[in-house]
């Protein structure tokens, strides 16, 4: 059994709609994250049994759960939508882990809600397994992220231009509160609701914050760290809309996300990002833009308007130096260097060479440990000149190995795992999952998963989970 304590469901009715998940035909467990279950204090044996699978599929609502769909708004590719909300997800409730930390338990793909906007509220197995793999890799690398507790097949067909096998993902987060949650109430002029939401977020995530401006500062600082970590892994979120930015600082909503193979700062994978708004190099600037929207929401709670605008603007401007410091630290670690070393010029020289020669992002950094990085370059003399300057800084081998994964969830490998899963073969998914959740572990039987894609394997576009 799971014991729920549902603080968000105790907020006023306008924050959510009460809705139960829609039962599915034939629930079958595809994957259970036993390590995460242990972290949450949950019984993995119960979760994998009939009662647990029924709950994970949405066929049974356990005692104490209060299923809701959260309301929020959002800027989507710069255009504001005043009502979005959980259109295919239901928050069952919150659990308190043995160490006292509070986590949301949410079912994605659990059927329609009042926010579905004519959608079916379902998910197919592809995006469910993609999020399962990618979010758990991010966790393994220390990136703040939502996590995957379970994936369950529904025994039903989901129609996305063709019939595809349905699935439900059980997502775990420190909360699902977004910048768009604040926007939902701000656009309606509901200052009492904004104040209640602010108090809730402070209590849940930032207990040292002292009021709305302090909350803004805390969110900005945490987002600066998260985005810098994305950049250091070559991760591209794909849909950095304000409704996809969690105020907890966790990475949320893995839709058309991807990791770069060949490095270029303008890399985009998402099929819906035709203008490159959310390209790899644009992510820090988009984070600032999103945080400015949060600041705008909080200004009415900060007292005299002109002074509030000045203070909030100053806070948003603080993102840049915080991010730059985090970036230098992350890339310094990738070079095996401390912040005291000459990190930025060395990193920028290396990235420029990589972009010019289309060198593989992950293999270059991982190859710094064993000397194989130069093999990723066409003009090795240029790399050797850089490497002499780098070696003169006395890089730390242990720091190099810790900061640089040997394997990432490469796009073509994810697609292969999904294609096999559609036929009922979960072997490639399980192998890939095991390999990328032990990203620093050298094993000969995983060596092929570290390879860059051949030309015919390159994935040029990824797609939204809906």
Coordinates of C-alpha atoms in Angstrom, one line a residue:
X1 CA 0.0 0.0 0.0
X2 CA 1.0 3.6 -0.4
X3 CA 0.2 6.2 2.3
X4 CA -0.6 9.6 0.8
X5 CA -0.6 13.0 2.3
X6 CA -1.9 15.5 -0.2
X7 CA -0.9 19.1 0.5
X8 CA -1.7 20.4 -3.0
X9 CA -5.2 18.9 -2.9
X10 CA -5.8 21.1 0.2
X11 CA -5.3 24.3 -1.8
X12 CA -8.5 26.0 -3.1
X13 CA -10.6 24.3 -5.7
X14 CA -9.4 26.6 -8.5
X15 CA -6.0 25.1 -8.4
X16 CA -7.1 21.8 -9.9
X17 CA -9.9 19.6 -11.0
X18 CA -10.8 16.4 -9.2
X19 CA -10.7 13.6 -11.7
X20 CA -10.0 9.9 -11.5
X21 CA -7.7 8.1 -13.9
X22 CA -9.6 6.2 -16.6
X23 CA -9.2 2.4 -16.3
X24 CA -7.4 0.5 -19.0
X25 CA -8.2 -2.9 -20.6
X26 CA -5.2 -5.2 -19.7
X27 CA -2.6 -3.6 -17.5
X28 CA 0.8 -5.2 -17.6
X29 CA 4.0 -4.1 -15.9
X30 CA 6.7 -3.2 -18.4
X31 CA 9.3 -1.8 -15.9
X32 CA 9.5 -1.0 -12.2
X33 CA 12.2 1.2 -10.8
X34 CA 13.0 -0.7 -7.6
X35 CA 15.7 1.7 -6.5
X36 CA 13.3 4.6 -6.6
X37 CA 10.6 2.6 -4.8
X38 CA 13.1 2.0 -2.0
X39 CA 14.0 5.8 -2.0
X40 CA 10.3 6.5 -1.5
X41 CA 9.8 3.9 1.2
X42 CA 7.5 1.8 -1.1
X43 CA 7.2 -1.9 -1.3
X44 CA 8.5 -3.0 -4.7
X45 CA 6.9 -6.4 -4.3
X46 CA 3.5 -4.9 -3.7
X47 CA 3.9 -2.5 -6.6
X48 CA 4.8 -5.3 -9.0
X49 CA 1.8 -7.4 -7.8
X50 CA -1.8 -7.2 -9.0
X51 CA -2.9 -4.4 -6.7
X52 CA 0.2 -2.4 -7.4
X53 CA -0.1 -2.7 -11.2
X54 CA -3.8 -1.8 -11.0
X55 CA -2.8 1.4 -9.2
X56 CA 0.1 2.2 -11.6
X57 CA -2.3 1.7 -14.6
X58 CA -5.0 3.9 -13.1
X59 CA -7.4 1.0 -12.7
X60 CA -7.5 1.3 -8.9
X61 CA -7.3 4.4 -6.7
X62 CA -5.7 3.5 -3.4
X63 CA -7.1 4.6 -0.1
X64 CA -5.9 8.1 0.8
X65 CA -5.2 9.1 -2.8
X66 CA -7.0 12.3 -4.0
X67 CA -6.6 12.2 -7.8
X68 CA -6.5 15.6 -9.4
X69 CA -5.4 17.3 -12.6
X70 CA -3.5 20.5 -11.9
X71 CA -4.4 23.8 -13.6
X72 CA -1.8 26.0 -15.2
X73 CA -1.3 28.4 -18.2
X74 CA 1.9 28.9 -20.2
X75 CA 3.8 30.5 -23.0
X76 CA 4.2 28.0 -25.8
X77 CA 6.9 29.0 -28.2
X78 CA 6.3 32.6 -27.0
X79 CA 2.6 32.6 -27.5
X80 CA 0.5 32.8 -24.3
X81 CA -2.2 30.2 -23.6
X82 CA -4.3 31.2 -20.5
X83 CA -5.5 27.7 -19.8
X84 CA -3.5 24.5 -20.3
X85 CA -3.4 22.1 -17.3
X86 CA -2.8 18.4 -17.0
X87 CA -4.5 17.1 -20.1
X88 CA -3.2 13.5 -19.9
X89 CA -2.0 13.2 -16.4
X90 CA -3.5 12.7 -12.9
X91 CA -1.7 13.4 -9.7
X92 CA -2.7 10.6 -7.3
X93 CA -1.2 12.4 -4.3
X94 CA 2.0 12.9 -2.4
X95 CA 4.1 10.4 -0.4
X96 CA 6.5 11.3 2.4
X97 CA 9.8 9.3 2.1
X98 CA 11.5 7.8 5.1
X99 CA 13.8 10.9 5.3
X100 CA 10.8 13.3 5.4
X101 CA 11.1 14.4 1.7
X102 CA 7.7 14.9 -0.1
X103 CA 7.1 13.6 -3.6
X104 CA 4.3 13.7 -6.1
X105 CA 3.1 10.4 -7.6
X106 CA 1.6 11.2 -11.0
X107 CA 0.2 9.0 -13.8
X108 CA 0.9 10.2 -17.3
X109 CA -1.3 8.8 -20.0
X110 CA -4.1 8.1 -17.6
X111 CA -7.0 9.4 -19.7
X112 CA -8.8 12.6 -20.3
X113 CA -9.3 15.4 -17.8
X114 CA -11.1 18.8 -18.0
X115 CA -7.9 20.2 -19.4
X116 CA -7.5 17.7 -22.3
X117 CA -8.6 20.1 -25.0
X118 CA -10.3 17.4 -27.0
X119 CA -7.3 15.0 -26.6
X120 CA -7.7 11.4 -25.6
X121 CA -5.4 11.8 -22.5
X122 CA -3.5 8.7 -23.4
X123 CA 0.2 8.0 -24.2
X124 CA 1.8 5.3 -26.3
X125 CA 4.7 3.2 -25.3
X126 CA 7.3 5.3 -27.2
X127 CA 7.3 8.5 -25.2
X128 CA 6.7 6.6 -22.0
X129 CA 9.9 4.6 -22.5
X130 CA 11.8 7.6 -23.7
X131 CA 11.0 9.6 -20.5
X132 CA 11.8 6.5 -18.4
X133 CA 15.2 6.1 -19.9
X134 CA 16.2 9.8 -20.2
X135 CA 15.0 10.9 -16.8
X136 CA 16.8 8.1 -15.0
X137 CA 20.0 8.8 -16.9
X138 CA 19.7 12.5 -15.8
X139 CA 19.3 11.3 -12.2
X140 CA 22.3 9.1 -12.5
X141 CA 24.3 12.1 -13.6
X142 CA 23.1 14.2 -10.7
X143 CA 20.8 16.5 -12.7
X144 CA 17.7 17.7 -10.8
X145 CA 14.9 15.8 -12.5
X146 CA 11.5 14.2 -12.3
X147 CA 11.9 10.4 -12.2
X148 CA 10.2 7.3 -13.5
X149 CA 8.8 4.8 -11.0
X150 CA 7.0 2.5 -13.4
X151 CA 5.8 1.9 -17.0
X152 CA 2.7 -0.1 -17.6
X153 CA 1.2 -1.3 -20.8
X154 CA -2.5 -0.7 -21.1
X155 CA -3.5 -3.4 -23.6
X156 CA -5.2 -0.7 -25.6
X157 CA -4.4 1.0 -28.9
X158 CA -3.6 4.7 -29.0
X159 CA -4.0 6.4 -32.3
X160 CA -1.2 8.8 -33.5
X161 CA -1.6 8.7 -37.3
X162 CA -1.4 4.9 -36.7
X163 CA -2.4 2.5 -34.1
X164 CA 0.2 2.2 -31.3
X165 CA 0.4 0.2 -28.1
X166 CA -0.8 2.3 -25.1
X167 CA 1.2 2.8 -21.9
X168 CA 1.1 4.8 -18.6
X169 CA 4.2 6.3 -16.9
X170 CA 4.3 6.8 -13.2
X171 CA 6.3 10.0 -12.7
X172 CA 7.7 11.1 -9.4
X173 CA 8.6 14.7 -8.7
X174 CA 9.3 16.9 -5.7
X175 CA 6.3 18.8 -7.1
X176 CA 4.6 19.5 -10.5
X177 CA 4.3 23.3 -9.9
X178 CA 5.4 25.3 -12.9
X179 CA 6.0 28.9 -13.9
X180 CA 2.8 28.4 -15.8
X181 CA 1.0 27.6 -12.5
X182 CA 1.7 31.1 -11.4
X183 CA 0.7 32.5 -14.8
X184 CA -2.7 30.8 -14.5
X185 CA -3.6 33.0 -11.5
X186 CA -1.7 36.1 -12.5
X187 CA -3.6 36.4 -15.8
X188 CA -6.9 36.2 -14.0
X189 CA -5.8 38.8 -11.4
X190 CA -6.3 36.3 -8.6
X191 CA -3.9 37.7 -6.1
X192 CA -5.2 35.7 -3.2
X193 CA -4.5 32.5 -5.1
X194 CA -1.1 33.8 -6.1
X195 CA -0.3 34.5 -2.5
X196 CA -1.5 31.0 -1.5
X197 CA 0.6 29.4 -4.2
X198 CA 3.6 31.4 -3.2
X199 CA 3.3 30.3 0.4
X200 CA 2.8 26.7 -0.6
X201 CA 5.9 26.7 -2.8
X202 CA 8.0 28.3 -0.1
X203 CA 6.9 25.8 2.4
X204 CA 7.5 22.9 0.1
X205 CA 10.7 23.8 -1.7
X206 CA 12.3 26.9 -0.2
X207 CA 11.6 27.1 3.5
X208 CA 14.4 29.7 4.0
X209 CA 12.8 32.1 1.5
X210 CA 11.3 35.2 3.0
X211 CA 8.4 36.3 0.7
X212 CA 7.9 36.4 -3.0
X213 CA 11.1 38.2 -4.0
X214 CA 13.1 35.8 -2.0
X215 CA 11.3 32.9 -3.6
X216 CA 12.1 34.4 -7.1
X217 CA 15.8 34.5 -6.1
X218 CA 15.8 30.9 -5.0
X219 CA 14.1 29.7 -8.2
X220 CA 16.5 31.6 -10.3
X221 CA 19.5 30.2 -8.5
X222 CA 18.3 26.7 -8.8
X223 CA 17.4 27.0 -12.5
X224 CA 20.9 28.4 -13.2
X225 CA 22.4 25.3 -11.8
X226 CA 20.0 23.0 -13.7
X227 CA 20.4 24.6 -17.1
X228 CA 24.2 24.6 -16.8
X229 CA 24.1 20.9 -16.1
X230 CA 21.9 20.3 -19.2
X231 CA 24.5 22.2 -21.3
X232 CA 27.4 20.1 -19.9
X233 CA 25.7 16.9 -21.1
X234 CA 24.7 18.2 -24.5
X235 CA 21.0 17.9 -23.5
X236 CA 18.3 19.7 -25.5
X237 CA 15.0 19.8 -23.7
X238 CA 13.1 20.7 -26.9
X239 CA 10.0 22.5 -25.4
X240 CA 11.1 25.0 -22.8
X241 CA 7.7 26.6 -22.6
X242 CA 6.8 28.2 -19.3
X243 CA 4.4 25.4 -18.5
X244 CA 7.4 23.0 -18.8
X245 CA 9.6 24.8 -16.3
X246 CA 9.2 23.5 -12.7
X247 CA 9.8 26.0 -9.9
X248 CA 11.5 23.3 -7.9
X249 CA 14.4 23.4 -10.4
X250 CA 13.8 19.9 -11.6
X251 CA 13.9 19.0 -15.3
X252 CA 10.3 18.2 -16.2
X253 CA 8.3 17.1 -19.3
X254 CA 10.7 15.0 -21.4
X255 CA 8.9 15.3 -24.8
X256 CA 11.0 15.8 -27.9
X257 CA 14.2 15.9 -25.8
X258 CA 17.5 14.6 -27.2
X259 CA 21.2 14.6 -26.6
X260 CA 23.6 15.9 -29.3
X261 CA 25.8 13.4 -31.2
X262 CA 27.9 15.7 -33.4
X263 CA 28.4 19.0 -31.6
X264 CA 26.9 22.3 -32.9
X265 CA 25.5 25.0 -30.7
X266 CA 22.5 25.5 -33.0
X267 CA 21.4 21.9 -32.8
X268 CA 17.6 21.3 -32.7
X269 CA 15.8 18.0 -32.7
X270 CA 12.2 18.8 -31.9
X271 CA 9.9 18.5 -35.0
X272 CA 7.8 21.4 -33.7
X273 CA 10.7 23.8 -33.1
X274 CA 11.0 25.0 -36.7
X275 CA 12.6 28.3 -35.7
X276 CA 15.3 27.0 -33.4
X277 CA 13.8 28.8 -30.4
X278 CA 14.9 26.0 -28.1
X279 CA 18.2 25.1 -29.7
X280 CA 21.0 23.9 -27.3
X281 CA 22.7 27.3 -27.2
X282 CA 19.5 29.1 -26.7
X283 CA 18.5 27.3 -23.5
X284 CA 20.1 29.8 -21.0
X285 CA 18.4 32.8 -22.7
X286 CA 15.1 31.0 -22.8
X287 CA 15.4 30.2 -19.1
X288 CA 15.9 34.0 -18.4
X289 CA 12.8 34.7 -20.5
X290 CA 10.8 32.1 -18.6
X291 CA 12.0 33.4 -15.2
X292 CA 11.0 37.0 -16.2
X293 CA 7.5 35.7 -16.7
X294 CA 7.6 34.3 -13.2
X295 CA 8.8 37.6 -11.9
X296 CA 6.0 39.4 -13.6
X297 CA 3.5 37.1 -11.8
X298 CA 5.0 37.8 -8.4
X299 CA 5.3 41.6 -8.7
X300 CA 1.7 42.2 -7.4
X301 CA 2.7 40.5 -4.2
X302 CA 5.8 42.6 -3.6
X303 CA 4.3 45.9 -2.5
X304 CA 4.7 49.3 -4.3
X305 CA 4.7 48.5 -8.0
X306 CA 7.7 50.6 -9.2
X307 CA 9.9 49.4 -6.4
X308 CA 8.7 45.8 -7.0
X309 CA 9.5 46.0 -10.7
X310 CA 13.0 47.3 -10.0
X311 CA 13.7 44.6 -7.5
X312 CA 12.3 41.8 -9.7
X313 CA 14.3 43.0 -12.7
X314 CA 17.5 43.0 -10.6
X315 CA 16.8 39.4 -9.5
X316 CA 16.2 38.2 -13.1
X317 CA 19.4 39.9 -14.2
X318 CA 21.2 37.9 -11.5
X319 CA 20.6 34.7 -13.5
X320 CA 23.5 35.5 -16.0
X321 CA 26.4 35.6 -13.5
X322 CA 24.9 32.6 -11.5
X323 CA 24.6 30.6 -14.7
X324 CA 28.0 31.6 -16.0
X325 CA 29.6 30.5 -12.7
X326 CA 27.8 27.1 -12.8
X327 CA 28.8 26.7 -16.5
X328 CA 32.4 27.3 -15.7
X329 CA 32.3 24.8 -12.9
X330 CA 30.5 22.1 -14.9
X331 CA 32.8 22.5 -18.0
X332 CA 35.8 22.8 -15.7
X333 CA 34.9 19.4 -14.2
X334 CA 34.5 18.0 -17.7
X335 CA 38.1 19.1 -18.4
X336 CA 39.2 17.8 -15.0
X337 CA 40.0 21.3 -13.9
X338 CA 38.9 23.4 -10.9
X339 CA 37.4 26.9 -11.3
X340 CA 40.8 28.4 -10.5
X341 CA 42.1 27.0 -13.7
X342 CA 41.8 28.7 -17.1
X343 CA 38.5 26.9 -17.8
X344 CA 36.5 29.2 -20.1
X345 CA 39.1 29.9 -22.8
X346 CA 40.0 26.3 -23.0
X347 CA 36.4 25.1 -23.1
X348 CA 35.5 27.7 -25.8
X349 CA 38.4 26.7 -28.0
X350 CA 37.5 23.0 -27.7
X351 CA 33.8 23.6 -28.5
X352 CA 34.8 25.8 -31.5
X353 CA 37.0 23.0 -32.8
X354 CA 34.2 20.5 -32.2
X355 CA 31.6 22.5 -34.1
X356 CA 34.0 23.1 -37.0
X357 CA 34.8 19.4 -37.3
X358 CA 31.4 18.0 -36.2
X359 CA 33.1 16.0 -33.4
X360 CA 30.9 13.9 -31.1
X361 CA 30.1 15.8 -27.9
X362 CA 30.0 12.9 -25.5
X363 CA 32.9 10.9 -27.0
X364 CA 35.3 13.9 -27.1
X365 CA 34.8 14.7 -23.4
X366 CA 34.8 11.0 -22.3
X367 CA 37.9 10.4 -24.5
X368 CA 39.9 13.0 -22.6
X369 CA 40.5 10.4 -20.0
X370 CA 42.2 7.8 -22.2
X371 CA 43.5 9.8 -25.1
X372 CA 40.9 8.7 -27.6
X373 CA 39.4 12.2 -27.9
X374 CA 41.7 13.1 -30.7
X375 CA 40.3 10.3 -32.8
X376 CA 37.0 12.3 -32.9
X377 CA 38.7 15.1 -34.9
X378 CA 39.6 15.2 -38.6
X379 CA 42.4 17.7 -38.1
X380 CA 44.2 16.1 -35.2
X381 CA 47.1 18.6 -35.2
X382 CA 44.6 21.3 -34.2
X383 CA 43.4 19.1 -31.3
X384 CA 46.9 18.3 -30.3
X385 CA 47.8 22.0 -30.0
X386 CA 44.8 22.5 -27.7
X387 CA 45.6 19.3 -25.7
X388 CA 49.1 20.6 -24.9
X389 CA 47.6 23.7 -23.4
X390 CA 45.0 21.7 -21.5
X391 CA 47.5 19.2 -20.1
X392 CA 49.6 22.1 -18.9
X393 CA 46.8 22.7 -16.4
X394 CA 47.3 19.3 -14.8
X395 CA 43.8 17.9 -15.2
X396 CA 42.5 15.6 -12.4
X397 CA 41.8 12.1 -13.9
X398 CA 39.2 11.3 -11.2
X399 CA 37.3 14.5 -11.9
X400 CA 37.4 13.8 -15.6
X401 CA 35.9 10.3 -15.1
X402 CA 33.2 11.5 -12.8
X403 CA 32.0 14.4 -14.9
X404 CA 31.9 12.7 -18.3
X405 CA 29.6 9.8 -19.0
X406 CA 30.9 7.0 -21.2
X407 CA 27.3 6.6 -22.5
X408 CA 24.3 8.7 -23.0
X409 CA 20.8 7.7 -24.1
X410 CA 21.6 8.2 -27.8
X411 CA 18.6 9.1 -29.9
X412 CA 19.1 6.1 -32.3
X413 CA 19.4 3.7 -29.4
X414 CA 16.2 5.0 -27.8
X415 CA 14.4 4.6 -31.2
X416 CA 15.7 1.1 -31.5
X417 CA 14.5 0.2 -28.0
X418 CA 11.1 1.7 -28.7
X419 CA 10.8 -0.1 -32.1
X420 CA 11.5 -3.4 -30.3
X421 CA 9.1 -2.7 -27.5
X422 CA 6.3 -2.1 -30.0
X423 CA 6.8 -5.7 -31.1
X424 CA 6.8 -6.9 -27.5
X425 CA 10.6 -7.2 -27.1
X426 CA 11.8 -5.3 -24.1
X427 CA 15.3 -6.6 -24.2
X428 CA 16.9 -3.5 -25.9
X429 CA 15.0 -1.2 -23.5
X430 CA 16.3 -3.0 -20.5
X431 CA 19.9 -3.2 -21.8
X432 CA 19.9 0.5 -22.7
X433 CA 18.4 1.4 -19.3
X434 CA 20.9 -0.6 -17.4
X435 CA 23.8 0.9 -19.4
X436 CA 22.8 4.6 -19.1
X437 CA 21.9 4.4 -15.5
X438 CA 25.5 3.3 -14.9
X439 CA 27.0 5.9 -17.2
X440 CA 30.5 5.9 -15.8
X441 CA 30.9 2.2 -15.6
X442 CA 33.2 0.7 -18.3
X443 CA 31.9 -2.7 -19.5
X444 CA 32.9 -4.3 -22.7
X445 CA 29.3 -5.6 -23.4
X446 CA 28.1 -2.0 -23.4
X447 CA 30.8 -0.6 -25.6
X448 CA 28.6 -0.4 -28.7
X449 CA 26.1 1.8 -26.8
X450 CA 28.9 4.5 -26.6
X451 CA 29.3 4.5 -30.3
X452 CA 28.2 7.5 -32.3
X453 CA 25.5 6.7 -34.9
X454 CA 26.4 5.7 -38.4
X455 CA 25.0 8.0 -41.1
X456 CA 22.0 5.8 -41.7
X457 CA 21.3 5.7 -37.9
X458 CA 21.2 9.5 -37.3
X459 CA 18.0 10.7 -35.8
X460 CA 17.2 14.2 -37.2
X461 CA 13.9 14.8 -35.5
X462 CA 12.2 13.9 -32.2
X463 CA 8.5 14.3 -31.5
X464 CA 6.3 15.5 -28.7
X465 CA 4.8 12.7 -26.5
X466 CA 1.2 13.8 -27.2

